[in-house]
Amino acid sequence: MEFGSIDEQLAYLTKGCVDVIRPEDLKAKLLRSAGTGEPLTVKVGFDPSAPDLHLGHTVVIRKMRHFQQLGHRVVFLIGDFTGLIGDPTGKKATRPQLTPEEIAANARTYERQIFKLLDPERTVIDFNSRWLGKLSSADWIRLAAKVTVAQMLERDDFRKRYEAQQPIALHEFLYPLAQGYDSVALECDVEMGGTDQLFNLLVGRQLMRESGLEPQVVLTLPLLEGLDGVEKMSKSLGNYVAVEDPPFEMYGKLMSISDELMWKYWLLLTDRTEAEIEALKTGVATGQRHPMEVKKELAATIVTELHGPSEAAAAAREFEKVFSNRQRPTDIPEIELPSPGARSLVSRIVASAGLAGSNSEARRLIQQGGVRIDETRVADVKAEIDTSPGREYVIRAGKRRFAKVRFIDTT
Amino acid sequence: MEFGSIDEQLAYLTKGCVDVIRPEDLKAKLLRSAGTGEPLTVKVGFDPSAPDLHLGHTVVIRKMRHFQQLGHRVVFLIGDFTGLIGDPTGKKATRPQLTPEEIAANARTYERQIFKLLDPERTVIDFNSRWLGKLSSADWIRLAAKVTVAQMLERDDFRKRYEAQQPIALHEFLYPLAQGYDSVALECDVEMGGTDQLFNLLVGRQLMRESGLEPQVVLTLPLLEGLDGVEKMSKSLGNYVAVEDPPFEMYGKLMSISDELMWKYWLLLTDRTEAEIEALKTGVATGQRHPMEVKKELAATIVTELHGPSEAAAAAREFEKVFSNRQRPTDIPEIELPSPGARSLVSRIVASAGLAGSNSEARRLIQQGGVRIDETRVADVKAEIDTSPGREYVIRAGKRRFAKVRFIDTT
């Protein structure tokens, strides 16, 4: 990737960012780096206990990649300091301490995922227990002396909890300090995180300044909406695309987003520049491009990066076959079910085949017209089919779930 | 000292106390100690940087002594942990760190003073850096997790500062935790302090409970009023009696307090029981005893404890001579002053001889009728005397300050 001017670099690095503190400092650092050939150090912290990444996480990982594309060095910092000591809040349900082995295993899981996007040559995976674990009592007192209680209570979530008289354990005030100290220890040039991390990132800036270091530049990135376009993407809400989702599932999920949300995904989940994205938008607005085609390009771009071009092409062909041409996919899982007798409710079979999470979800799907048997829509929630041993059906639930079900005799 | 019952012991140990948390716990501890023969451990913390003690400090030291008299063990704990790291607040005027040598020297100064009242056999002098200095990062996080921010902000001084938008550095929240951890480390049965220490002492109780230890009993003692009967006794206000004041000065200062304040001093600065003090009060109220005589008994009691019985007796005789009989003391300092010429203002001479802090204080003294020259009261602030070389006067300023002044030729 070639970027002629520092201003072009600055635009690329800050595209999609919410806070940039401060652009002129980042420009100065880029200029100095260009002059000396010394790459910038860019830090992002990650939770040591939950290494399953979805596309929401890749927004900042992709931003790390942008810095790498311009020759800089990124530190993928696993915050194992807290993991090693366990979360001490809540005496009844204390979060168990992670063992060094578990932390190492989680780090390997991270590696497997992030190196789909990051260049291993320009990535340092580090652990903050290396320096935080070594701080002495005196170090902690000195560190705590650098911030005020009022400053901590200005942090949005702390302030809300304090005003609502919800308890804030005192050690929670120490974590932003610990995170800030990471920046001192690493002498970071840049730290990035979600917009909810702004306060912590600024503490790092403050501690670096007070330690006589040039303060880090702070970049925050928006929290990505999930497939529903409303809630933040999260595993628990089910509106996510996992980095390790298989190609066809990933492609199909991405095709399900709204045309409006698509532009945000283009901005935050691809390396396209803002100018390039504007050109696509113009194409759609003037009718030169169909939005569905542009969305397919988005899905293919993302699947290509995470799985490779041939997997993306196969997913696109499969998608055409199933949805655009209303054909069945080539690779339908075959399931054998014990015959429940001569006849049985379709809803029960849908649930037994794993195509719905429960009988009630299966009934809802049927009511919504989302269940087909051998490509015939099931119209009635009370519909029954012949489930004698030897009978076979292709059942489809929703747009993308298929199963070939065969009833067997288990008597 | 003999105390028959546990209830008598309890009354003696809690006499003069403001908070006793909780009397039933103290009683249980006393009973258990009586049963097992194992003495209680009683802790009081002291500032490592200011080892000059006055009678205000002896209120709690005397309470330590009461525990010793009943066979218990006291820990005179020097809070050198903060002294060793220096007070990190206020970057412009950081309090210098104390060296280990300075802390040791201050400890010796403390010893010299406290062993006037305490039994060295039952006193442990300890330093909290021994355990606080060894806490790890994880220990600090766990410790901080045991209290909430709201709880800290309930402490009176913190709350006032927060509401007045005065900065509270975060490490100030760590000190109560450190002090509380001292109690855990020492497995204290009792901790005592001034009423301003109540919050910190209760944190110790809480941390002990959460560490699975029996919580310490907390006793607080009132802050003693100085000689003026209004302000808290303090060196900077000048209303104090130092533990190391010479006998006659100490005796005289104590005789200057009001009849009302005398009862508080009896309660807090002697070992008399409340019953004994009540008997004295009744004696005065019924006219059997003159208040002045009871005050002399108080002064003699205190001077005896701090200097010995013969020194107290000599101070009492000297006091009678000077004040009661309006004679001069036997030991008047002799001062030679350069003759300022043939005549000079009395006020200037009083100041030059060090009998007043300034010319204006000297003038005030004259106006109040407090200055005598050769036992003749000086009536006029503009009075002059012959200050030719060779002239000599005995000058008296206030009740107790004397000087024999001789003018000499320095031309």
Tab-separated table of C-alpha atoms in Angstrom, chain A residues 81 84-86 88-89 91 97 131-138 140-142 144-150 152-153 162 167-175 177 210, chain B residues 81 84-86 88-89 91 97 131-138 140-142 144-150 152-153 162 167-175 177 210:
chain	number	residue	atom	x	y	z
A	81	PHE	CA	-2.096	-8.845	35.238
A	84	LEU	CA	-3.416	-13.695	37.143
A	85	ILE	CA	-4.810	-12.218	40.342
A	86	GLY	CA	-8.454	-12.887	39.530
A	88	PRO	CA	-11.504	-9.669	43.468
A	89	THR	CA	-14.925	-8.032	43.357
A	91	LYS	CA	-16.947	-12.229	47.326
A	97	GLN	CA	-7.786	-16.810	38.666
A	131	TRP	CA	5.944	-5.017	34.565
A	132	LEU	CA	2.773	-4.558	36.644
A	133	GLY	CA	3.534	-7.670	38.672
A	134	LYS	CA	6.880	-6.165	39.651
A	135	LEU	CA	5.640	-2.819	40.989
A	136	SER	CA	6.455	-2.314	44.669
A	137	SER	CA	4.213	-0.883	47.357
A	138	ALA	CA	6.004	2.437	46.980
A	140	TRP	CA	1.695	1.898	43.708
A	141	ILE	CA	1.499	4.768	46.178
A	142	ARG	CA	3.427	7.030	43.820
A	144	ALA	CA	-1.960	6.614	42.830
A	145	ALA	CA	-0.638	10.036	43.847
A	146	LYS	CA	-0.663	11.118	40.214
A	147	VAL	CA	-4.466	11.148	39.841
A	148	THR	CA	-7.269	12.536	41.937
A	149	VAL	CA	-10.441	10.910	43.204
A	150	ALA	CA	-12.537	13.578	41.471
A	152	MET	CA	-11.677	9.122	38.489
A	153	LEU	CA	-15.273	9.952	39.381
A	162	TYR	CA	-21.551	6.642	42.277
A	167	PRO	CA	-20.728	0.287	45.014
A	168	ILE	CA	-17.413	0.943	43.275
A	169	ALA	CA	-14.677	-1.136	44.848
A	170	LEU	CA	-11.529	0.925	45.330
A	171	HIS	CA	-9.371	-1.405	43.235
A	172	GLU	CA	-11.472	-0.470	40.210
A	173	PHE	CA	-9.806	2.938	40.456
A	174	LEU	CA	-6.425	1.232	40.252
A	175	TYR	CA	-7.072	-0.471	36.905
A	177	LEU	CA	-3.711	3.520	36.502
A	210	GLU	CA	4.277	13.050	34.408
B	81	PHE	CA	6.131	3.124	55.390
B	84	LEU	CA	10.321	5.927	53.554
B	85	ILE	CA	8.551	6.706	50.295
B	86	GLY	CA	7.957	10.403	51.034
B	88	PRO	CA	4.038	12.170	46.973
B	89	THR	CA	1.380	14.883	46.991
B	91	LYS	CA	4.758	18.153	43.092
B	97	GLN	CA	11.877	11.065	52.048
B	131	TRP	CA	5.103	-5.717	56.117
B	132	LEU	CA	3.691	-2.891	53.990
B	133	GLY	CA	6.936	-2.633	52.043
B	134	LYS	CA	6.619	-6.289	51.088
B	135	LEU	CA	3.080	-6.203	49.679
B	136	SER	CA	2.944	-7.184	46.012
B	137	SER	CA	0.915	-5.565	43.254
B	138	ALA	CA	-1.637	-8.339	43.621
B	140	TRP	CA	-2.598	-4.037	46.819
B	141	ILE	CA	-5.319	-4.818	44.304
B	142	ARG	CA	-6.890	-7.351	46.657
B	144	ALA	CA	-8.260	-2.112	47.560
B	145	ALA	CA	-11.040	-4.476	46.504
B	146	LYS	CA	-12.144	-4.757	50.122
B	147	VAL	CA	-13.412	-1.165	50.423
B	148	THR	CA	-15.602	1.017	48.261
B	149	VAL	CA	-15.066	4.518	46.969
B	150	ALA	CA	-18.291	5.678	48.615
B	152	MET	CA	-13.868	6.331	51.687
B	153	LEU	CA	-15.787	9.452	50.724
B	162	TYR	CA	-14.608	16.460	47.738
B	167	PRO	CA	-8.298	17.681	45.116
B	168	ILE	CA	-7.878	14.345	46.899
B	169	ALA	CA	-5.011	12.398	45.413
B	170	LEU	CA	-5.922	8.750	44.964
B	171	HIS	CA	-3.061	7.499	47.132
B	172	GLU	CA	-4.690	9.229	50.107
B	173	PHE	CA	-7.365	6.538	49.837
B	174	LEU	CA	-4.663	3.896	50.132
B	175	TYR	CA	-3.349	5.100	53.499
B	177	LEU	CA	-6.040	0.629	53.898
B	210	GLU	CA	-12.495	-10.009	55.927
